[in-house]
């Protein structure tokens, strides 16, 4: 990663967490551009960052760079119990075909692996291999309306997230079912969690049970966002 991370540094600084982020963002100095963006309102911020994201795929790591011990568990509310046989992923909202997908339906879709750095704002990061299906493939199955600019992501532990459409459709944004080549452990979000190199850890919902395509966000935007964390949270 290069200084494309400078916006993130600004963001982490905004959270008072700049120190802990230096391992990830070393060498990237704050400059006038990121300061100006930081002072702009969120919609502009979102546009600028979406533009930056148009730079192509995020470079990945090699499989031998994965450090399983570095991935900590970070959960607000413990580990919910999910019976894999009864699990369904609901896809609803502004879609032509609302879906209730069993795990077998996800397993039947094309599988992808990403080897990326997971970055938590609490000051730790870990190189992780996630595999599963593209969120884009699942949304496309449901036929999202062009008016659906955002996706709410609901989780079994009550965690809430919301993503912009472009980030949700990014080819490296996965609904992961496997971690480092093995089925996802319960504490890391089994049976299905989000994984992506373009967002901070708190955007990557574990125990995902529902996707809702919407035209605009309501009063609630996310568990942490509603407490002041930045909404776009791009890396
Ligand atoms: N459902 C749910 N998803 C969640 C969280 C959570 O508490 N509940 N914590 C988030 C945070 S802050 C981080 S850093 C990552 C941690 O993922 P891990 O526990 O697999 O390392 O999950 C994110 N997704
Ligand atoms: Mo986090």
mmCIF file of N, CA, C and O and ligand atoms in Angstrom, residues 74 118-122 124 159 200-203 224 229, ligand 2:
data_model
loop_
_atom_site.group_PDB
_atom_site.id
_atom_site.type_symbol
_atom_site.label_atom_id
_atom_site.label_comp_id
_atom_site.label_asym_id
_atom_site.label_seq_id
_atom_site.Cartn_x
_atom_site.Cartn_y
_atom_site.Cartn_z
ATOM 1 N N UNK A 74 -12.956 -8.969 17.746
ATOM 2 C CA UNK A 74 -13.519 -7.708 18.219
ATOM 3 C C UNK A 74 -15.029 -7.738 18.027
ATOM 4 O O UNK A 74 -15.520 -7.603 16.912
ATOM 5 N N UNK A 118 -6.517 -6.533 7.323
ATOM 6 C CA UNK A 118 -7.682 -6.099 8.096
ATOM 7 C C UNK A 118 -7.182 -5.041 9.076
ATOM 8 O O UNK A 118 -6.214 -5.276 9.801
ATOM 9 N N UNK A 119 -7.832 -3.884 9.088
ATOM 10 C CA UNK A 119 -7.360 -2.776 9.919
ATOM 11 C C UNK A 119 -8.463 -2.346 10.888
ATOM 12 O O UNK A 119 -9.537 -1.911 10.468
ATOM 13 N N UNK A 120 -8.189 -2.493 12.180
ATOM 14 C CA UNK A 120 -9.138 -2.039 13.198
ATOM 15 C C UNK A 120 -8.678 -0.690 13.730
ATOM 16 O O UNK A 120 -7.488 -0.502 14.007
ATOM 17 N N UNK A 121 -9.624 0.241 13.905
ATOM 18 C CA UNK A 121 -9.263 1.577 14.401
ATOM 19 C C UNK A 121 -8.743 1.535 15.832
ATOM 20 O O UNK A 121 -8.206 2.516 16.318
ATOM 21 N N UNK A 122 -8.912 0.408 16.489
ATOM 22 C CA UNK A 122 -8.391 0.330 17.852
ATOM 23 C C UNK A 122 -6.878 0.139 17.866
ATOM 24 O O UNK A 122 -6.270 0.050 18.937
ATOM 25 N N UNK A 124 -4.845 -2.152 15.732
ATOM 26 C CA UNK A 124 -4.184 -3.398 15.328
ATOM 27 C C UNK A 124 -4.591 -3.723 13.891
ATOM 28 O O UNK A 124 -5.598 -3.231 13.387
ATOM 29 N N UNK A 159 -25.774 -5.978 15.284
ATOM 30 C CA UNK A 159 -24.856 -5.002 14.680
ATOM 31 C C UNK A 159 -25.468 -4.488 13.382
ATOM 32 O O UNK A 159 -26.074 -5.242 12.622
ATOM 33 N N UNK A 200 -12.400 -0.028 6.636
ATOM 34 C CA UNK A 200 -11.921 -0.310 7.991
ATOM 35 C C UNK A 200 -12.718 -1.462 8.619
ATOM 36 O O UNK A 200 -13.849 -1.743 8.227
ATOM 37 N N UNK A 201 -12.107 -2.072 9.632
ATOM 38 C CA UNK A 201 -12.679 -3.252 10.278
ATOM 39 C C UNK A 201 -14.122 -3.118 10.718
ATOM 40 O O UNK A 201 -14.894 -4.071 10.589
ATOM 41 N N UNK A 202 -14.499 -1.954 11.220
ATOM 42 C CA UNK A 202 -15.873 -1.878 11.758
ATOM 43 C C UNK A 202 -16.941 -1.898 10.670
ATOM 44 O O UNK A 202 -18.116 -2.116 10.957
ATOM 45 N N UNK A 203 -16.536 -1.697 9.380
ATOM 46 C CA UNK A 203 -17.501 -1.819 8.286
ATOM 47 C C UNK A 203 -17.735 -3.285 7.912
ATOM 48 O O UNK A 203 -18.656 -3.586 7.145
ATOM 49 N N UNK A 224 -21.422 1.810 14.995
ATOM 50 C CA UNK A 224 -20.372 2.734 15.420
ATOM 51 C C UNK A 224 -20.571 4.116 14.810
ATOM 52 O O UNK A 224 -20.284 5.136 15.447
ATOM 53 N N UNK A 229 -18.354 7.522 14.645
ATOM 54 C CA UNK A 229 -17.325 7.017 13.741
ATOM 55 C C UNK A 229 -17.678 7.412 12.317
ATOM 56 O O UNK A 229 -18.840 7.521 11.955
HETATM 57 MO MO1 LIG B 2 -12.537 -2.655 14.748
#
